[in-house]
Amino acid sequence: MRYFVAVAEELHFGRAAQRLGIAQPPLSRAISRLERRLGAVLLERTSRAVTLTEAGAVLLREGRAALYAVEAAERRTRRAATGHHGVVLATKAGASGELLAKLLDAYAAEPGAVGVDVLLCGIGEQERLLRDGRADVALLHLPFDATAGLDTEELHTEGQVLLLPAGHPLAGRPHVRMAEVADLPGLPLPRWPGPDGTYPDGPGPQARDTAQLYQLIALGRACVIMPESGGVHLRGDLATVPVLDAPPVTTVIAWPPHSRSKAVADLVRTATGL
Amino acid sequence: MRYFVAVAEELHFGRAAQRLGIAQPPLSRAISRLERRLGAVLLERTSRAVTLTEAGAVLLREGRAALYAVEAAERRTRRAATGHHGVVLATKAGASGELLAKLLDAYAAEPGAVGVDVLLCGIGEQERLLRDGRADVALLHLPFDATAGLDTEELHTEGQVLLLPAGHPLAGRPHVRMAEVADLPGLPLPRWPGPDGTYPDGPGPQARDTAQLYQLIALGRACVIMPESGGVHLRGDLATVPVLDAPPVTTVIAWPPHSRSKAVADLVRTATGL
DNA sequence: CGGGATCGATACCCGTGGGGTATCGATGCG
DNA sequence: CGCATCGATACCCCACGGGTATCGATCCCG
């Protein structure tokens, strides 16, 4: 399964074998064996290109989920064995700072509270972390993060603001609309790296975290639309303007569906009661 | 993992080995190997008894989920490979009959509708069927069925009625309360088989399906509390009485969280629009 | 149009890991 | 105290997964 996912992602037997730390021939054989066992053609290969069949696409999605489940089983068992009863909370670096602080304070005051390790992660990573057992609970932001397959509780909904250089003409406006922001001359929206660490193609500068982002905006090279709470502690060289028709952002607390941990349950209850 | 789950369920190496179709010694070795790889003691064994450790309980839960995920990956890939684009809907035998009929009719009239195989299953089985890929979508009844880890949409909420023999003194009452039903002389609640096919201990007759149940009730050997819609097409020898304080039953349509199938999406949309 | 480069498949060899049988050691019971 | 039960250990063997060498097909370029 690991082998198939690697090939399906690379669409190249040689590179996939390298990534897996094995030679190419055993990889080829493993894939054909898998195809024979499933009675399904997973990959169309010519000597120049490898493409996924429909069945292959299904197995890529389902197989990834299965691999995550196995990883999660390993990790959670190891953690349970150490007797270390802390809980790992994942959240995007630089988001929901205030909410997170209130949550951690309130939970620490609960009877029976255990240690909470905060795991700051990149955009969209939380789902993966919950799924493969590296985190026990996470703060997500709808509609950006996927919550399929996770149990969630809504915590907070807020509007979004446009973040731009303090001196910009729009900075003095009481509010703006999405259409006005779409193509501000010289202020494109930045590009964020995807889960694989590469940046999508297109215009706009590349930013990896909020520090880089603030820098870019201060330099007048970008603007961004973000939740109100992300713009409360501003540098003097940045300004915010409410965006009237931006989709509202809902912060939710999410946890893997089979969680039987008292700590996670307490944390969720504390969060919803804030 | 399969080996560990078998041992953890049987709590007996010999029986587990038999169930797995292998001899006992390799099973013992496989488990110790797993324990060494995870660095965790999973089972306390004396020569007379085997018990789960805390870490073992975690691995049992997570490992089951992982095994289901692998089975689901296999099944869904095989199905995708056949090019057979039908969808499998699981529902409890004898429940939600009218709703199901309306849903199937309405969906069949949709443009792009595909074949729907209805898979009638026992109580509480739907979750398992969705998880291991044998079904694509299911009708569940809250609060009885677990929905953790599934995506759901609510369809319908209804009260519950008491089902008893037509001649019974309570049959003429306009309504009853839970407390009155708890210990009706000579009319105990029946026992249902669990997921493993065995009946729980206790009083009350054993019933495997609604036909057996109706028979038992008509014979004056049992009564049961069920959703209103289960009592609409009654045999003449049965009567229903609303139970005022029974928890309301919500019928939901559920599907596995990563479903990318247009058919499932259409079915869900049709169901919510009924 | 042909030679080289690229890439997946095939042929062949080898070592290890997982399976089998026989047996041991510990524990509970009559 | 002897026997039955049950998991662990010892020992053997083969099949499966991995490695190297090479083939065959396709595309690129001169």
Coordinates of C-alpha atoms in Angstrom, one line a residue, chain B:
Chain B
M1 CA -2.6 -6.3 13.3
R2 CA -5.2 -8.9 12.3
Y3 CA -3.5 -11.2 14.7
F4 CA -3.5 -8.8 17.5
V5 CA -7.2 -7.9 17.1
A6 CA -8.1 -11.6 17.1
V7 CA -6.2 -12.3 20.3
A8 CA -7.5 -9.2 22.0
E9 CA -11.0 -10.2 21.1
E10 CA -10.7 -13.8 22.2
L11 CA -8.3 -13.2 25.0
H12 CA -7.0 -16.7 24.3
F13 CA -4.1 -17.5 22.0
G14 CA -5.3 -21.0 21.1
R15 CA -8.8 -19.9 20.0
A16 CA -7.5 -16.8 18.2
A17 CA -5.0 -19.0 16.2
Q18 CA -7.8 -21.3 15.3
R19 CA -9.9 -18.4 14.1
L20 CA -7.0 -17.1 12.1
G21 CA -6.3 -20.5 10.5
I22 CA -2.7 -20.7 11.8
A23 CA -1.0 -22.6 14.6
Q24 CA -0.6 -21.1 18.1
P25 CA 3.2 -20.7 18.3
P26 CA 3.6 -18.4 15.3
L27 CA 0.8 -16.3 16.8
S28 CA 2.6 -16.0 20.1
R29 CA 5.7 -14.9 18.3
A30 CA 3.8 -12.5 16.1
I31 CA 2.4 -10.8 19.1
S32 CA 5.7 -10.5 21.0
R33 CA 7.3 -9.2 17.8
L34 CA 4.5 -6.5 17.6
E35 CA 5.1 -5.6 21.2
R36 CA 8.8 -5.3 20.6
R37 CA 8.3 -3.1 17.5
L38 CA 5.9 -0.8 19.3
G39 CA 7.9 -0.9 22.5
A40 CA 4.7 -1.5 24.5
V41 CA 3.3 -4.4 26.5
L42 CA -0.1 -5.1 24.9
L43 CA -1.2 -8.1 26.8
E44 CA -0.7 -9.4 30.3
R45 CA -0.5 -13.2 30.1
T46 CA -0.3 -15.8 32.8
S47 CA -0.7 -19.4 31.8
R48 CA -4.3 -19.2 32.9
A49 CA -5.6 -15.8 31.6
V50 CA -4.8 -13.1 29.1
T51 CA -5.8 -9.5 29.8
L52 CA -5.5 -6.3 27.8
T53 CA -3.2 -3.5 29.1
E54 CA -4.1 0.1 28.6
A55 CA -1.9 0.3 25.5
G56 CA -3.5 -2.9 24.3
A57 CA -7.0 -1.4 24.6
V58 CA -5.8 1.6 22.5
L59 CA -4.4 -0.6 19.8
L60 CA -7.5 -2.8 19.7
R61 CA -9.6 0.3 19.0
E62 CA -7.2 2.0 16.6
G63 CA -6.2 -1.3 15.0
R64 CA -9.8 -2.3 14.2
A65 CA -10.3 1.1 12.6
A66 CA -7.1 0.6 10.6
L67 CA -8.2 -2.9 9.5
Y68 CA -11.6 -1.6 8.4
A69 CA -9.8 1.2 6.4
V70 CA -7.7 -1.4 4.6
E71 CA -10.7 -3.6 3.9
A72 CA -12.6 -0.6 2.6
A73 CA -9.7 0.4 0.3
E74 CA -9.7 -3.2 -1.2
R75 CA -13.4 -3.4 -1.6
R76 CA -13.9 0.1 -3.1
T77 CA -11.0 -0.4 -5.5
R78 CA -12.4 -3.7 -6.7
R79 CA -15.8 -2.1 -7.2
A80 CA -14.4 0.8 -9.0
A81 CA -12.5 -1.6 -11.3
T82 CA -15.6 -3.4 -12.4
G83 CA -16.9 -0.1 -13.9
H84 CA -20.2 -1.0 -12.1
H85 CA -21.3 2.4 -10.9
G86 CA -24.1 1.4 -8.6
V87 CA -24.3 2.5 -5.0
V88 CA -25.0 0.3 -1.9
L89 CA -27.4 1.7 0.7
A90 CA -27.5 -0.1 4.1
T91 CA -30.4 0.1 6.4
K92 CA -31.9 -1.9 9.3
A93 CA -34.3 -4.5 8.1
G94 CA -37.8 -3.4 8.9
A95 CA -37.0 0.2 9.7
S96 CA -37.7 3.5 7.9
G97 CA -39.6 1.5 5.2
E98 CA -41.7 4.4 4.0
L99 CA -38.9 6.9 4.1
L100 CA -36.7 4.5 2.2
A101 CA -39.3 3.9 -0.5
K102 CA -39.8 7.7 -1.0
L103 CA -36.1 8.2 -1.2
L104 CA -35.5 5.5 -3.7
D105 CA -38.4 6.8 -5.9
A106 CA -37.2 10.4 -5.7
Y107 CA -33.6 9.5 -6.4
A108 CA -34.5 7.2 -9.4
A109 CA -36.2 10.3 -10.9
E110 CA -33.1 12.4 -10.6
P111 CA -31.0 12.9 -13.7
G112 CA -27.9 10.8 -13.7
A113 CA -29.3 8.4 -11.1
V114 CA -27.5 5.0 -10.9
G115 CA -28.6 1.7 -9.6
V116 CA -29.1 1.5 -5.8
D117 CA -28.6 -1.9 -4.1
V118 CA -30.4 -1.9 -0.8
L119 CA -28.5 -3.9 1.8
L120 CA -30.7 -4.9 4.7
C121 CA -28.6 -5.5 7.8
G122 CA -28.9 -6.2 11.5
I123 CA -29.0 -3.7 14.3
G124 CA -25.9 -1.5 14.6
E125 CA -24.3 -3.1 11.6
Q126 CA -24.6 -0.1 9.3
E127 CA -21.6 1.7 10.8
R128 CA -19.4 -1.3 10.2
L129 CA -20.6 -1.7 6.7
L130 CA -19.9 1.9 5.8
R131 CA -16.5 1.7 7.4
D132 CA -15.2 -1.4 5.7
G133 CA -16.5 -0.5 2.3
R134 CA -19.4 -2.9 1.9
A135 CA -21.9 0.0 1.8
D136 CA -21.6 3.5 0.4
V137 CA -24.4 5.2 2.3
A138 CA -26.8 4.2 5.2
L139 CA -29.9 5.2 7.1
L140 CA -29.1 5.4 10.8
H141 CA -31.4 6.1 13.8
L142 CA -30.2 8.3 16.5
P143 CA -29.6 7.9 19.4
F144 CA -29.2 4.2 18.8
D145 CA -26.6 4.1 16.1
A146 CA -23.1 5.5 16.5
T147 CA -22.2 8.1 13.9
A148 CA -18.7 8.9 15.1
G149 CA -16.5 9.3 12.1
L150 CA -19.3 9.4 9.6
D151 CA -20.7 12.4 7.8
T152 CA -24.4 12.7 8.3
E153 CA -27.5 14.8 7.4
E154 CA -30.7 14.7 9.5
L155 CA -33.8 13.6 7.7
H156 CA -36.6 13.1 10.0
T157 CA -37.5 13.1 13.8
E158 CA -40.3 11.2 15.3
G159 CA -41.7 10.0 18.6
Q160 CA -41.8 6.4 19.7
V161 CA -44.7 4.1 20.3
L162 CA -45.2 1.0 22.4
L163 CA -46.1 -2.1 20.4
L164 CA -48.1 -4.7 22.2
P165 CA -50.8 -7.4 21.7
A166 CA -54.2 -6.0 20.6
G167 CA -56.0 -7.3 23.6
H168 CA -53.7 -5.9 26.2
P169 CA -55.2 -3.6 28.8
L170 CA -52.8 -0.8 27.9
A171 CA -53.8 -1.0 24.2
G172 CA -56.7 1.3 24.7
R173 CA -54.8 4.0 26.5
P174 CA -54.2 7.3 24.6
H175 CA -50.6 7.3 25.7
V176 CA -48.2 5.8 28.3
R177 CA -45.0 6.6 30.0
M178 CA -41.6 4.8 30.0
A179 CA -42.0 3.9 33.7
E180 CA -45.2 2.1 33.1
V181 CA -43.6 0.0 30.3
A182 CA -40.4 -0.8 32.3
D183 CA -41.8 -3.9 34.0
L184 CA -45.1 -4.9 32.4
P185 CA -46.0 -8.3 34.0
G186 CA -45.4 -11.0 31.4
L187 CA -44.4 -8.5 28.7
P188 CA -40.6 -8.1 28.9
L189 CA -38.6 -6.3 26.3
P190 CA -37.0 -8.8 23.9
R191 CA -33.2 -9.3 23.5
W192 CA -31.5 -8.6 20.2
P193 CA -28.3 -10.4 19.1
G194 CA -25.1 -8.2 19.3
P195 CA -22.7 -7.7 16.4
D196 CA -21.1 -11.0 17.3
G197 CA -24.4 -12.9 16.8
T198 CA -24.8 -13.9 20.5
Y199 CA -27.6 -12.7 22.7
P200 CA -27.0 -10.7 25.9
D201 CA -27.8 -12.4 29.1
G202 CA -31.0 -11.4 30.9
P203 CA -34.7 -11.9 30.8
G204 CA -36.9 -11.6 27.8
P205 CA -37.3 -13.7 24.7
Q206 CA -34.8 -13.6 21.9
A207 CA -35.7 -12.0 18.6
R208 CA -33.6 -11.8 15.5
D209 CA -35.8 -9.7 13.2
T210 CA -39.0 -7.8 13.1
A211 CA -41.1 -10.8 11.8
Q212 CA -40.0 -12.8 14.9
L213 CA -40.6 -9.8 17.0
Y214 CA -44.2 -9.3 15.8
Q215 CA -44.9 -12.9 16.3
L216 CA -43.6 -12.8 19.9
I217 CA -45.7 -9.7 20.6
A218 CA -48.8 -11.2 19.0
L219 CA -48.3 -14.2 21.3
G220 CA -48.3 -11.9 24.3
R221 CA -44.7 -12.8 25.1
A222 CA -43.0 -9.4 24.7
C223 CA -43.6 -5.8 23.9
V224 CA -41.3 -3.2 22.4
I225 CA -40.8 0.5 22.0
M226 CA -40.1 1.6 18.5
P227 CA -40.3 4.6 16.2
E228 CA -43.8 5.6 15.1
S229 CA -43.1 4.9 11.5
G230 CA -42.3 1.2 12.4
G231 CA -45.9 0.8 13.5
V232 CA -47.9 2.1 10.6
H233 CA -48.6 -1.1 8.7
L234 CA -49.9 -3.2 11.5
R235 CA -51.1 -6.7 11.7
G236 CA -54.6 -6.8 13.2
D237 CA -53.4 -8.5 16.3
L238 CA -51.0 -5.7 17.3
A239 CA -51.7 -2.3 18.8
T240 CA -49.6 0.8 19.3
V241 CA -49.7 3.4 22.1
P242 CA -47.6 6.6 22.0
V243 CA -44.9 6.8 24.7
L244 CA -44.8 10.3 25.8
D245 CA -41.4 10.5 27.4
A246 CA -39.5 8.1 25.1
P247 CA -36.5 9.8 23.5
P248 CA -37.3 11.0 20.0
V249 CA -35.7 9.1 17.2
T250 CA -33.9 10.9 14.4
T251 CA -33.3 9.2 11.1
V252 CA -30.1 10.4 9.5
I253 CA -28.5 9.5 6.2
A254 CA -24.8 8.8 6.7
W255 CA -21.8 8.2 4.4
P256 CA -18.1 7.6 4.8
P257 CA -16.2 10.9 5.2
H258 CA -14.0 10.7 2.1
S259 CA -16.8 9.8 -0.3
R260 CA -16.2 11.5 -3.6
S261 CA -19.0 9.7 -5.4
K262 CA -21.5 11.8 -7.3
A263 CA -24.1 9.1 -6.7
V264 CA -23.8 9.4 -2.9
A265 CA -23.9 13.1 -3.1
D266 CA -27.0 13.0 -5.2
L267 CA -28.7 10.5 -2.9
V268 CA -27.9 12.7 0.1
R269 CA -29.2 15.8 -1.6
T270 CA -32.4 14.0 -2.6
A271 CA -32.9 12.7 0.9
T272 CA -32.5 16.1 2.5
G273 CA -35.0 17.6 0.0
L274 CA -37.8 15.1 0.7

